[in-house]
Coordinates of C-alpha atoms and ligand atoms in Angstrom, one line a residue:
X53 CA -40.6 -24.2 -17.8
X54 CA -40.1 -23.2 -21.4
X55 CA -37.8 -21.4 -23.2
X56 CA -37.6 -19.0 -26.3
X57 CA -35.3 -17.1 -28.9
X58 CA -34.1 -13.8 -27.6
X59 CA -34.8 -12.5 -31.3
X60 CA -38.6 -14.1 -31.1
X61 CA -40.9 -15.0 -27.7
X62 CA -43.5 -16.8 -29.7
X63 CA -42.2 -20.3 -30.6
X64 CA -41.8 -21.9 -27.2
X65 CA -39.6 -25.4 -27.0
X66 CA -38.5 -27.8 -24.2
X67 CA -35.5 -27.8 -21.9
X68 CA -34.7 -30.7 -24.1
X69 CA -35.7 -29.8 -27.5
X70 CA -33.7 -26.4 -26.5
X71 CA -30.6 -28.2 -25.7
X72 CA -31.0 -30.2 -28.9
X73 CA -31.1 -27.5 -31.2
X74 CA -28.7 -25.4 -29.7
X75 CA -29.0 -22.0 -31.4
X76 CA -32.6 -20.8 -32.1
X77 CA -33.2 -21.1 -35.9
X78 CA -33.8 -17.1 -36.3
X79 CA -30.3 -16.8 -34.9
X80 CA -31.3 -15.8 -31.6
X81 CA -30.0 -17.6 -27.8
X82 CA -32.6 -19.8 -26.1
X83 CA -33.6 -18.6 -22.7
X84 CA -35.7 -19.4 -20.3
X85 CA -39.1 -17.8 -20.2
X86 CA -38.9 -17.1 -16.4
X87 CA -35.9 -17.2 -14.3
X88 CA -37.0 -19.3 -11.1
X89 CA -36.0 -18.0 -7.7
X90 CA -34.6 -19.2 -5.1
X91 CA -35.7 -18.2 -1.3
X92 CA -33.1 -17.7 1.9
X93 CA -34.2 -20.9 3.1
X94 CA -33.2 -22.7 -0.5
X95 CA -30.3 -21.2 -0.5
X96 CA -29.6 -22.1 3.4
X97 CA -30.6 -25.6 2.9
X98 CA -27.6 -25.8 0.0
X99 CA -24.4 -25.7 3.6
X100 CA -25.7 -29.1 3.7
X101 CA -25.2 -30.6 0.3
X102 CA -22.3 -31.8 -1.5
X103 CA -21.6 -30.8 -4.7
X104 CA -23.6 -33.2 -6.6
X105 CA -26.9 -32.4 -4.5
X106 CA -26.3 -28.7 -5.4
X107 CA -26.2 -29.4 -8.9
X108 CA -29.4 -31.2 -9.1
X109 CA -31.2 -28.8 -6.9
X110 CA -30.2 -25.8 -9.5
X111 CA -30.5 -27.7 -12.7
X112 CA -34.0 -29.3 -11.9
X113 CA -35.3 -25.5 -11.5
X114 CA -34.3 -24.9 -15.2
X115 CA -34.8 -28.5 -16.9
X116 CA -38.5 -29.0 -15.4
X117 CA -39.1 -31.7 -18.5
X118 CA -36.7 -33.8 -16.4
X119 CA -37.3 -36.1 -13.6
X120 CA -35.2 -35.7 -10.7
X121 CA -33.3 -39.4 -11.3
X122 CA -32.5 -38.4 -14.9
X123 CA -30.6 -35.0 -13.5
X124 CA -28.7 -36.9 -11.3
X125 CA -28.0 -39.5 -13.4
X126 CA -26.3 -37.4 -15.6
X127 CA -25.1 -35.4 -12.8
X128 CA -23.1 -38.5 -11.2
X129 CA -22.0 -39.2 -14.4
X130 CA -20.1 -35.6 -15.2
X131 CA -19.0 -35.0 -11.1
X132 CA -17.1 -37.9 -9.8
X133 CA -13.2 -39.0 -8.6
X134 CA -12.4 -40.8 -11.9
X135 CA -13.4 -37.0 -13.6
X136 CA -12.4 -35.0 -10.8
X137 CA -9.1 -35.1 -9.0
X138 CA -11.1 -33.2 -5.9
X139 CA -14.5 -34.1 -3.9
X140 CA -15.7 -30.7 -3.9
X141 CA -15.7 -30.6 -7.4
X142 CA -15.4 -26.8 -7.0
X143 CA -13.4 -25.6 -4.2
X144 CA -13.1 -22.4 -2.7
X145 CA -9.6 -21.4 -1.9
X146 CA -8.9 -18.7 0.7
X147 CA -6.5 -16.0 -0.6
X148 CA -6.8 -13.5 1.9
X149 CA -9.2 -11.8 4.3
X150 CA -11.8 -11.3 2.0
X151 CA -10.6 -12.4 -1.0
X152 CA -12.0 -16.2 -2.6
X153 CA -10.6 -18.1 -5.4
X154 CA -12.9 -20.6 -6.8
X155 CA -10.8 -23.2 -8.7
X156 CA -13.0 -24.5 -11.0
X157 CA -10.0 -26.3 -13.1
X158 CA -10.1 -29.3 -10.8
X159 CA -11.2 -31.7 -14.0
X160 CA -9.7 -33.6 -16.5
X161 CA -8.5 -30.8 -19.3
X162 CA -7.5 -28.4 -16.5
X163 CA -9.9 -26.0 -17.5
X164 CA -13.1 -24.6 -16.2
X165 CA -14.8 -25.6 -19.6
X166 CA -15.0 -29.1 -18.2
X167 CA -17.7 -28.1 -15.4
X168 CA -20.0 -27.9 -18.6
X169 CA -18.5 -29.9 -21.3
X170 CA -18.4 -33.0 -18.3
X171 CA -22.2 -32.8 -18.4
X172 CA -23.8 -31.4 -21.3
X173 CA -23.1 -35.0 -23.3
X174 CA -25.3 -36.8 -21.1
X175 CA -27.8 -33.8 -20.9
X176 CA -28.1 -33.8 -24.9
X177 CA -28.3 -37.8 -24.8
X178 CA -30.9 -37.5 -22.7
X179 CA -32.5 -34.6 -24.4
X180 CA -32.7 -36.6 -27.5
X181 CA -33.9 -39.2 -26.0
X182 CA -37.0 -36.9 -24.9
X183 CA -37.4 -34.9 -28.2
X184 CA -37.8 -38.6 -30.0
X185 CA -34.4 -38.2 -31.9
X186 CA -33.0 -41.5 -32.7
X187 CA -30.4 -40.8 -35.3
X188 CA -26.7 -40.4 -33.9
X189 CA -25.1 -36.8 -32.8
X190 CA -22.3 -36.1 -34.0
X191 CA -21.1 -33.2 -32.7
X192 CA -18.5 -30.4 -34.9
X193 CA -16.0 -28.5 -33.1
X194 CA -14.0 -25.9 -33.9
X195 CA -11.2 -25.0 -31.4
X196 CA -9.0 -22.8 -30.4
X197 CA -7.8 -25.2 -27.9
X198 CA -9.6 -25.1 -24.4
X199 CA -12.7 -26.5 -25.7
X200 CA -11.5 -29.4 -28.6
X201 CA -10.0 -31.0 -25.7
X202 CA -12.9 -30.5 -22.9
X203 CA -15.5 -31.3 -25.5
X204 CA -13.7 -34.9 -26.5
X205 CA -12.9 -36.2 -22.7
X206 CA -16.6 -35.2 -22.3
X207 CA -18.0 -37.0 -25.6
X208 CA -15.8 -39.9 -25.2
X209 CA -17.7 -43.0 -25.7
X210 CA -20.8 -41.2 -25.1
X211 CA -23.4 -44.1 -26.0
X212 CA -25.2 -42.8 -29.2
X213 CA -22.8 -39.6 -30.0
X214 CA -19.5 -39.0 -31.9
X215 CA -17.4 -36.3 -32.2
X216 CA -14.8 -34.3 -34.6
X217 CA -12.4 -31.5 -33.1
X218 CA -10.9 -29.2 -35.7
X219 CA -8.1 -26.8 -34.5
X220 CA -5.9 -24.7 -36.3
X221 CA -2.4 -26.1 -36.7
X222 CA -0.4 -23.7 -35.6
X223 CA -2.8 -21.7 -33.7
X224 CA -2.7 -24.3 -30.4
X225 CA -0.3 -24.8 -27.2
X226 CA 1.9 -27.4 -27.8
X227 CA 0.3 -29.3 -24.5
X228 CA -3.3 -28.3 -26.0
X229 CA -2.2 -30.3 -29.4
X230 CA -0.7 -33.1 -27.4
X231 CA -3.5 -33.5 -25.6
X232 CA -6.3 -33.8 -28.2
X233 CA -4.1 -35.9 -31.0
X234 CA -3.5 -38.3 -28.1
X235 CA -7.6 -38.4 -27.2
X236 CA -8.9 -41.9 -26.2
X237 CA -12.1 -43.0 -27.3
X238 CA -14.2 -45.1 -29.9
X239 CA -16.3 -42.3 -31.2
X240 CA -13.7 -39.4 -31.4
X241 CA -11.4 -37.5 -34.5
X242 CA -9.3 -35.3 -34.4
X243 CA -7.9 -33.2 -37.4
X244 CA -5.8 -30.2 -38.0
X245 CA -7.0 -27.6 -40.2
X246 CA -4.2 -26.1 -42.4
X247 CA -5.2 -22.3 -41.4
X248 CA -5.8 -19.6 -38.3
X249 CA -8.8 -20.2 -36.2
X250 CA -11.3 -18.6 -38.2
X251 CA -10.5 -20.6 -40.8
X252 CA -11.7 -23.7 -38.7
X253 CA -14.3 -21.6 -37.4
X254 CA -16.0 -20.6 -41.0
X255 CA -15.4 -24.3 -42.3
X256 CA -17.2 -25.5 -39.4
X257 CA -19.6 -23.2 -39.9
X258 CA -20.6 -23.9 -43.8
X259 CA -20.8 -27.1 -42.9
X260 CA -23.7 -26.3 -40.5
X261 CA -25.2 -24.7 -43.1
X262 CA -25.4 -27.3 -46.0
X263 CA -28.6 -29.0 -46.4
X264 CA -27.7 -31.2 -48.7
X265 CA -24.5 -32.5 -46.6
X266 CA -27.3 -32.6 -43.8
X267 CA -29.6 -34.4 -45.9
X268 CA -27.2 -37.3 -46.8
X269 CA -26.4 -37.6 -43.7
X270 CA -30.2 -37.9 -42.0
X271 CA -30.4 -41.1 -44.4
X272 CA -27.3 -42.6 -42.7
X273 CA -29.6 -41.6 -39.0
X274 CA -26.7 -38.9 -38.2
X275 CA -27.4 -35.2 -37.2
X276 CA -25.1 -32.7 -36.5
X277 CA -25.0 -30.6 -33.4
X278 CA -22.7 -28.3 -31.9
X279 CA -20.9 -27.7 -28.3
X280 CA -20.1 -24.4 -27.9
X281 CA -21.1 -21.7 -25.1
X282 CA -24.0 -20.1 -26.7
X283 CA -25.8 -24.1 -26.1
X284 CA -28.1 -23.7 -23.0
X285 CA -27.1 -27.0 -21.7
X286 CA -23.2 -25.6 -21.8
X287 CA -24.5 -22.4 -20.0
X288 CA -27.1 -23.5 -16.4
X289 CA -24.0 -26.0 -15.1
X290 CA -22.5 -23.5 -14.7
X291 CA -24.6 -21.3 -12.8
X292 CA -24.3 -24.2 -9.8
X293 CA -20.9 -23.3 -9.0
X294 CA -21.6 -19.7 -8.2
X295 CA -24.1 -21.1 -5.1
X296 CA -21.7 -23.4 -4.2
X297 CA -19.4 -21.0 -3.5
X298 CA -21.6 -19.0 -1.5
X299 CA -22.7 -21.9 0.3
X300 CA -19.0 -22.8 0.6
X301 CA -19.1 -19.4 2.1
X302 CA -21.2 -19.8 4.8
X303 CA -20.1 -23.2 5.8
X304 CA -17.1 -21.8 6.5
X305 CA -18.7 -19.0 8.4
X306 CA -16.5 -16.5 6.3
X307 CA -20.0 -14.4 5.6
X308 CA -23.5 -14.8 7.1
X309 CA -26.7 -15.9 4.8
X310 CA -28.0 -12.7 3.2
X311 CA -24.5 -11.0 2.9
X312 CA -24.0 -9.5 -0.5
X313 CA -20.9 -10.9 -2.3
X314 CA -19.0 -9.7 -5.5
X315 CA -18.1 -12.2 -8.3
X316 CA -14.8 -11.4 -10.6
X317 CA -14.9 -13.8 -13.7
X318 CA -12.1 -13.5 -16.5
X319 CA -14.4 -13.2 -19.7
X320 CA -14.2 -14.0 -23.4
X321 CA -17.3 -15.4 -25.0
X322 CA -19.4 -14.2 -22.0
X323 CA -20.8 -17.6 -20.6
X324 CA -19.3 -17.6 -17.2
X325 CA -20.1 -13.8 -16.4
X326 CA -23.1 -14.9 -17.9
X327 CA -24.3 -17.3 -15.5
X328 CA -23.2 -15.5 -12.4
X329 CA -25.4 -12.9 -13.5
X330 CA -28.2 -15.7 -13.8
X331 CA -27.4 -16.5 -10.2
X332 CA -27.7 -13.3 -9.1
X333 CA -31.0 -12.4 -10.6
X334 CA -32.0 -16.1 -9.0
X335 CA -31.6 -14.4 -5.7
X336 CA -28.0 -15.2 -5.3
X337 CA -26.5 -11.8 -2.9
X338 CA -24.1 -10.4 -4.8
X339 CA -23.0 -6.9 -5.4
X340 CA -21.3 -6.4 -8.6
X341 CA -20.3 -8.7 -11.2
X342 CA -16.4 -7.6 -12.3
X343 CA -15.4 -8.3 -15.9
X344 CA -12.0 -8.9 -16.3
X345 CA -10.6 -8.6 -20.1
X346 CA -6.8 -9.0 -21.3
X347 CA -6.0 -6.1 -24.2
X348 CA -9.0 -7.5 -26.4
X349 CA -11.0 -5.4 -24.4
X350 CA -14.0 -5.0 -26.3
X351 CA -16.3 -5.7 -23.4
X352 CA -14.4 -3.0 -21.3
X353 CA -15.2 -0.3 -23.6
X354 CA -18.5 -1.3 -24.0
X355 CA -19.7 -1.5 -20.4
X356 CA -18.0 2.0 -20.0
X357 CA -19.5 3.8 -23.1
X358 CA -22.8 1.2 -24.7
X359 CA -21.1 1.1 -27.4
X360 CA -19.8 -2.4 -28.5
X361 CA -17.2 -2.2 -31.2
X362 CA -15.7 -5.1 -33.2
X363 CA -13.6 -2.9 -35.6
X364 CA -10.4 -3.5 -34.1
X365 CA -7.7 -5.7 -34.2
X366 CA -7.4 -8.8 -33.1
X367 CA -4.6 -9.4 -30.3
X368 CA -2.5 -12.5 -29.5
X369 CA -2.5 -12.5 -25.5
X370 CA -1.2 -15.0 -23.1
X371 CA -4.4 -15.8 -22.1
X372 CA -5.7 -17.2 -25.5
X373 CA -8.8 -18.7 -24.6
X374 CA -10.0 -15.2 -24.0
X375 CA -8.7 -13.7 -27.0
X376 CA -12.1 -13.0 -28.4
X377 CA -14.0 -10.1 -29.9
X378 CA -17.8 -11.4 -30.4
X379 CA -18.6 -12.1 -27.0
X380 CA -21.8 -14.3 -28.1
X381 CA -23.9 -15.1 -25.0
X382 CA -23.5 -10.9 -24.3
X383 CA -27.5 -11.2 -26.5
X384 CA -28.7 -13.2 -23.6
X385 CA -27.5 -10.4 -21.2
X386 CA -29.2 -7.6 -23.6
X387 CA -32.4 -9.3 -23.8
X388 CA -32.9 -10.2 -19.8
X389 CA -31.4 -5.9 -18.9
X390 CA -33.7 -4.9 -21.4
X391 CA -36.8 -6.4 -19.7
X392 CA -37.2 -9.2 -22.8
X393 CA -37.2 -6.6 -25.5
X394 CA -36.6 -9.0 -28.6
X395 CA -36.7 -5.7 -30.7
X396 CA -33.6 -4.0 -29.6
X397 CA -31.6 -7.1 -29.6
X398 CA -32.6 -7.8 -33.0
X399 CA -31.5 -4.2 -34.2
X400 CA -28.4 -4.6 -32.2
X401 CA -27.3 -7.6 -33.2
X402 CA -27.9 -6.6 -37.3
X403 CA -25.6 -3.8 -36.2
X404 CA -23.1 -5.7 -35.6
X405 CA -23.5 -8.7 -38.1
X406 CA -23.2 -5.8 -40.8
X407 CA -20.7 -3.2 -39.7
X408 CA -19.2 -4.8 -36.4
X409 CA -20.3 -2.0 -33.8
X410 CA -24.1 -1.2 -31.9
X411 CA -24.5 1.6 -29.6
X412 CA -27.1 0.6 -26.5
X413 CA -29.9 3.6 -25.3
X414 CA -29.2 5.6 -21.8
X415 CA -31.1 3.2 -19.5
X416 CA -29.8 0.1 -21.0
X417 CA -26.4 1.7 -20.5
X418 CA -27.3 2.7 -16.8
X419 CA -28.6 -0.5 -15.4
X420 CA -25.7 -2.7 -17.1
X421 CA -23.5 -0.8 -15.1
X422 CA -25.4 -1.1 -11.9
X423 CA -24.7 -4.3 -12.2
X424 CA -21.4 -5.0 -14.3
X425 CA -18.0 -3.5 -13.2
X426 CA -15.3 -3.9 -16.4
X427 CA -11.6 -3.5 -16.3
X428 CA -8.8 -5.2 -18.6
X429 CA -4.8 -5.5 -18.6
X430 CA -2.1 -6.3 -20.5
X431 CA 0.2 -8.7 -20.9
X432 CA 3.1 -7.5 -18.7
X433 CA 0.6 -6.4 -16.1
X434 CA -0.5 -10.0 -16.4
X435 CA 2.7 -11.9 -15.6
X436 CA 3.4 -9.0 -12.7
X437 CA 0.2 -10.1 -11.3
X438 CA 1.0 -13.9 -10.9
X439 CA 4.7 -12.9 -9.6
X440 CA 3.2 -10.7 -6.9
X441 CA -0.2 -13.4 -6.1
X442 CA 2.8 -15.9 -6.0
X443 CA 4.7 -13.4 -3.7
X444 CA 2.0 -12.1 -1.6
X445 CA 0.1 -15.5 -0.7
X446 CA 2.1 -18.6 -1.9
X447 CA -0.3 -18.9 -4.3
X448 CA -0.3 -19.4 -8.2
X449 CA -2.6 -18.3 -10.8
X450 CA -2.6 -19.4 -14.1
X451 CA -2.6 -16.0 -16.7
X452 CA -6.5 -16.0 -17.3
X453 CA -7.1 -15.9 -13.5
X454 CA -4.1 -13.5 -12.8
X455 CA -6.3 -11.1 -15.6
X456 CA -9.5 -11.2 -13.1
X457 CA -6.8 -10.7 -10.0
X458 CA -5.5 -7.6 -11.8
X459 CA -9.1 -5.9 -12.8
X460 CA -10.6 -6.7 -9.2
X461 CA -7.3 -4.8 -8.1
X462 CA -8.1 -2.2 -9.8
X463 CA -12.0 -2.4 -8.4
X464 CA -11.0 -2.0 -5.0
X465 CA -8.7 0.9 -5.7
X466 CA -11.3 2.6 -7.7
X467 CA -14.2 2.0 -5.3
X468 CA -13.0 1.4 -1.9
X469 CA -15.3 -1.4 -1.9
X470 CA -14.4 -3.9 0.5
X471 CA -17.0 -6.5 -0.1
X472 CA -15.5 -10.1 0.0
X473 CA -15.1 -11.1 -3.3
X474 CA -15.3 -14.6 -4.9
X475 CA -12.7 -14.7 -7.9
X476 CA -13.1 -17.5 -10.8
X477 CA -10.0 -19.3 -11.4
X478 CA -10.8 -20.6 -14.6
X479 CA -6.9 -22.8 -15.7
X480 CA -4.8 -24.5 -13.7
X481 CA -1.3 -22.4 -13.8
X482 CA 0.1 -26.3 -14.9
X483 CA -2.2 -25.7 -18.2
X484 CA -0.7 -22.4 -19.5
X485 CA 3.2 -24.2 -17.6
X486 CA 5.3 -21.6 -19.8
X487 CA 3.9 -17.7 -19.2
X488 CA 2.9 -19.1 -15.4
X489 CA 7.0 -20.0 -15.4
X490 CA 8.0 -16.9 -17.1
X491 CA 6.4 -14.7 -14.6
X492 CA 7.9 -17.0 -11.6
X493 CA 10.9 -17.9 -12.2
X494 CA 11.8 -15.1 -15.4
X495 CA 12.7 -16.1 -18.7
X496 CA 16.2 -16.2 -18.4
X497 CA 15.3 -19.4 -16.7
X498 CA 12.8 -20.4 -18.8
X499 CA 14.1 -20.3 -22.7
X500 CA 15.0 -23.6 -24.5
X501 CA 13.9 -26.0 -21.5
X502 CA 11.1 -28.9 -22.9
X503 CA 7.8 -28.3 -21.7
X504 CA 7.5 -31.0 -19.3
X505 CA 10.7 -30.0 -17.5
X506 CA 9.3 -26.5 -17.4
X507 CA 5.8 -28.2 -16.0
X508 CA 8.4 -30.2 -13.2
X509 CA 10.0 -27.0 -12.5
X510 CA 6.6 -25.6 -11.8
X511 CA 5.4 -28.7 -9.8
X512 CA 8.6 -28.4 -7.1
X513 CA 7.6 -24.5 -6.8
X514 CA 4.2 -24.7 -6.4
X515 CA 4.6 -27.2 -4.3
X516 CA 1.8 -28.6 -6.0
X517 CA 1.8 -32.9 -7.4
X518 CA 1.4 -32.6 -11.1
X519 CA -2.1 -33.8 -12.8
X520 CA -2.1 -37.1 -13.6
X521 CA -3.4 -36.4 -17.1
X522 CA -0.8 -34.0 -17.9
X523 CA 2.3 -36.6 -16.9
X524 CA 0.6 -39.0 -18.7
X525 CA 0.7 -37.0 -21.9
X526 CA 4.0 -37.3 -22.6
X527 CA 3.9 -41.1 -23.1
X528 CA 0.8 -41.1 -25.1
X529 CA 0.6 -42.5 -28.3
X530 CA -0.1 -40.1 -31.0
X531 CA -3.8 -40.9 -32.8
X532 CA -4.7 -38.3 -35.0
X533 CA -2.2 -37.0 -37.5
X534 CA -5.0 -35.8 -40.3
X535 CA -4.8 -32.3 -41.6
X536 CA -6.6 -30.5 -44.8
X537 CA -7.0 -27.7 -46.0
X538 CA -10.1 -25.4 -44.8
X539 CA -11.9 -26.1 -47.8
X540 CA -11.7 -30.2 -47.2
X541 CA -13.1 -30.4 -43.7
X542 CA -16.3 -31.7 -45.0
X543 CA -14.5 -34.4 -47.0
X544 CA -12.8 -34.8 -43.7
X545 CA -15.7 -35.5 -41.9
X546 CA -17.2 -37.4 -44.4
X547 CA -14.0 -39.5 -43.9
X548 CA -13.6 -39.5 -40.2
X549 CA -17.4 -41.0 -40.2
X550 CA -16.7 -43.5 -42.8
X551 CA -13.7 -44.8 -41.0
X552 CA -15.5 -45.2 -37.2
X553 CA -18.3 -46.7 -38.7
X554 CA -16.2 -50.2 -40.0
Ligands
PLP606 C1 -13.1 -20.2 -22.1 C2 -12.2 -19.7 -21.1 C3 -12.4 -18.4 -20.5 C4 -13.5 -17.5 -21.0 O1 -14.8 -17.9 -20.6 P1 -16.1 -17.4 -21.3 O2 -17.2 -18.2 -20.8 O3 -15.9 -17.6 -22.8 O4 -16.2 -15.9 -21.0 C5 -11.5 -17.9 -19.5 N1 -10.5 -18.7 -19.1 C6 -10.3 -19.9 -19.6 C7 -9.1 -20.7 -19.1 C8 -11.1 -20.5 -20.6 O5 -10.8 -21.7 -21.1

């Protein structure tokens, strides 16, 4: 199968070579030019599997340029104990009758972004490999915190690949700063950026964009590459976890094969909600797809109006990693709802690169919201919601999850629709240890307490052992103490390289 720009269907490329470049040179998404299907029986035949054998079975649909052993090569290598502190990977929690909680934060940063950034390394190795690229990636992130850290366990001493993590230094948790500054690994730096995210971001960015900085570094055999969401190789892992959990499902005899399902994911850049909706139109049963939003709720208002509308300002939430307002891979949803119509998504998208707002037509508005349900909530309404899970079931969310608990409460009370529901937990409560303690235990009890004692506090409530990762953080030696200014980082990286090349 092949795969094109959503802004142009004529230049086809490779699984691989897609993977490779990442974002399509015209600025588009690559998507596949088909989206296989997958019969009752297929999805039947998945009860059986573990979580690994799942994972093959989807991925080998999309990455037809790879043989089977390669997949699960690089499968085995992502999924595993020494990765994963679970052997399902991915598993499916019961909160209530009909209510699921897929915990997908089972890996080693504690966050759902490791069920791509575990296995994209060893996809774009391997798609290298097949493109006939010999040089060494080195891959430029920009972070806001979640990814730096998921992209760096998953790079770490990656044969053939290195890896520089920019985040802003005062715009990351104190356990998200720990964490990367004490990263392991030959072929890893780390640097703070003396400015906000965007700052990061941009600087990143322009460095992207200079040829010449690319050009001296092609005669040294490097390329740079990128690990963000809008990477197809970041995106189709994670459309295996939304069949597992339906398998899960009906292994557990909690529905029977063919029962339709709803999916609530708590959004920001898109990419999860994203790839549920790729299950679904891969014959997965599900019903609606709930997008949860905190109060950046840009997504909200556009699935209840069409019109998507940047012009607004940002907001500093609790649940950070979705603090976002350019929801990226939303162009891949617009282009398959649109029935491939490069055009529109072209006009759209200049909409919004030059005044921040496009307005979708009637039908495009009508059959998004056949599909897509969209609710947000605040803060406060946040923290209630993990006080009253926590009351309710004995069970603890962290504050991105608590946002898609909140929104699919206000689902059911809005439709009635009691269609069991599979929620993605996407943090473990231990990640985000102060607003998960606020909510439990109030902030009274809270204030002026280190963050490992809040974390132990957490751990004896919970009932729950504490990662080993996270206890190990505090004795870590510190590695990276670099920061520059925004308009340095490509000094910085010039620097970084020179110094792991000795
Ligand atoms: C990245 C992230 C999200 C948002 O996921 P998208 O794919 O960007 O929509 C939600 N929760 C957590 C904890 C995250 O790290």
């Amino acid at each position: 199968m092949n795969y094109h720009s959503t802004r142009d269907k004529s230049a086809a490329v490779s699984a691989a070579q897609a993977i490779v470049k990442g974002l399509s040179p015209d600025g588009g998404l690559f998507v596949p030019q088909s989206v296989p299907r997958l019969s009752r029986f297929e999805i039947e035949a998945l009860v059986k599997m573990n979580y690994n054998e799942r994972a093959v079975d989807i991925l080998k649909r999309f990455l037809t340029d790879f043989e089977r052993e390669e997949i699960k090569a690089c499968v085995d290598r992502a999924y595993n104990k020494e990765k994963f502190e679970t052997d399902s990977v991915a598993p499916l929690y019961k909160l209530s009758g009909g209510t699921y909680i897929l915990e997908l934060w089972h890996g080693p940063t504690f966050a759902f972004k490791d069920m791509a950034l575990q296995i994209l390394p060893h996809l774009l190795t391997m798609s290298a490999k097949k493109a006939g690229i010999m040089d060494e990636i080195t891959i430029l992130v920009a972070t806001s915190g979640d990814t730096g850290k998921a992209a760096l366990e998953g790079f770490c001493d990656v044969e053939n690949t290195r890896i520089i993590v920019f985040y802003p230094k005062d715009g990351v948790s104190n356990i998200q700063k720990l964490q990367m500054v004490t990263q392991d690994g030959k072929n890893v730096g780390v640097c703070s950026v003396l400015g906000n995210f965007d700052d990061a971001q941009n600087g990143v960015k322009e460095i992207f964009r200079d040829k010449g900085f690319a050009k001296e570094l092609k005669e040294k055999n490097i390329i740079l590459s990128s690990a963000n969401s809008i990477n197809w190789g970041r995106l189709v892992p994670q459309i295996v976890y939304y069949f597992s959990a339906y398998a899960d499902l009906l292994k557990n005899e909690e529905i029977s094969m063919g029962a339709e399902i709803n999916i609530v994911v708590p959004t920001g850049n898109f990419g999860n909600i994203l790839a549920a909706y790729y299950a679904r139109r891969m014959g997965l049963p599900v019903k609606k797809l709930i997008c949860a939003s905190n109060a950046n709720n840009v997504l909200t208002d556009f699935i209840a109006t069409g019109i998507y509308d940047r012009n607004r300002s940002f907001k500093t939430t609790v649940s950070p990693s979705m603090d976002i307002l350019i929801s990226s891979n939303l162009e891949r949803f617009l282009y398959d709802v649109t029935g491939c119509d490069t055009e529109k998504v072209i006009g759209w998208m200049n909409e919004l690169q030059q005044n921040g707002r496009y307005e979708v037509d009637g039908e495009t508005k009508e059959l998004m919201s056949e599909i897509l349900w969209a609710g947000y909530c605040d803060d406060e309404s946040t923290l209630k919601t993990i006080k009253q899970t926590e009351e309710e079931y004995s069970y603890v969310v962290d504050t991105h999850t608590a946002v898609a608990v909140n929104v699919y409460g206000q689902y059911v009370k809005s439709t009635g629709d009691g269609t069991k529901t599979v929620i993605a937990s996407t943090a473990s409560p231990f990640k985000f240890s102060e607003s998960v303690a606020y909510a439990v235990f109030g902030r009274d009890e809270v204030d002026g307490r280190e963050e490992f004692e809040i974390i132990e506090m957490l751990s004896r409530r919970l009932g729950m052992r504490i990662p080993k990762k996270l206890s190990e953080l505090k004795e870590k030696p510190v590695r990276f103490t670099q920061a520059c200014e925004p308009a340095d980082m490509k000094d910085m990286v010039k620097k970084l390289l020179e110094f792991e090349r000795r």
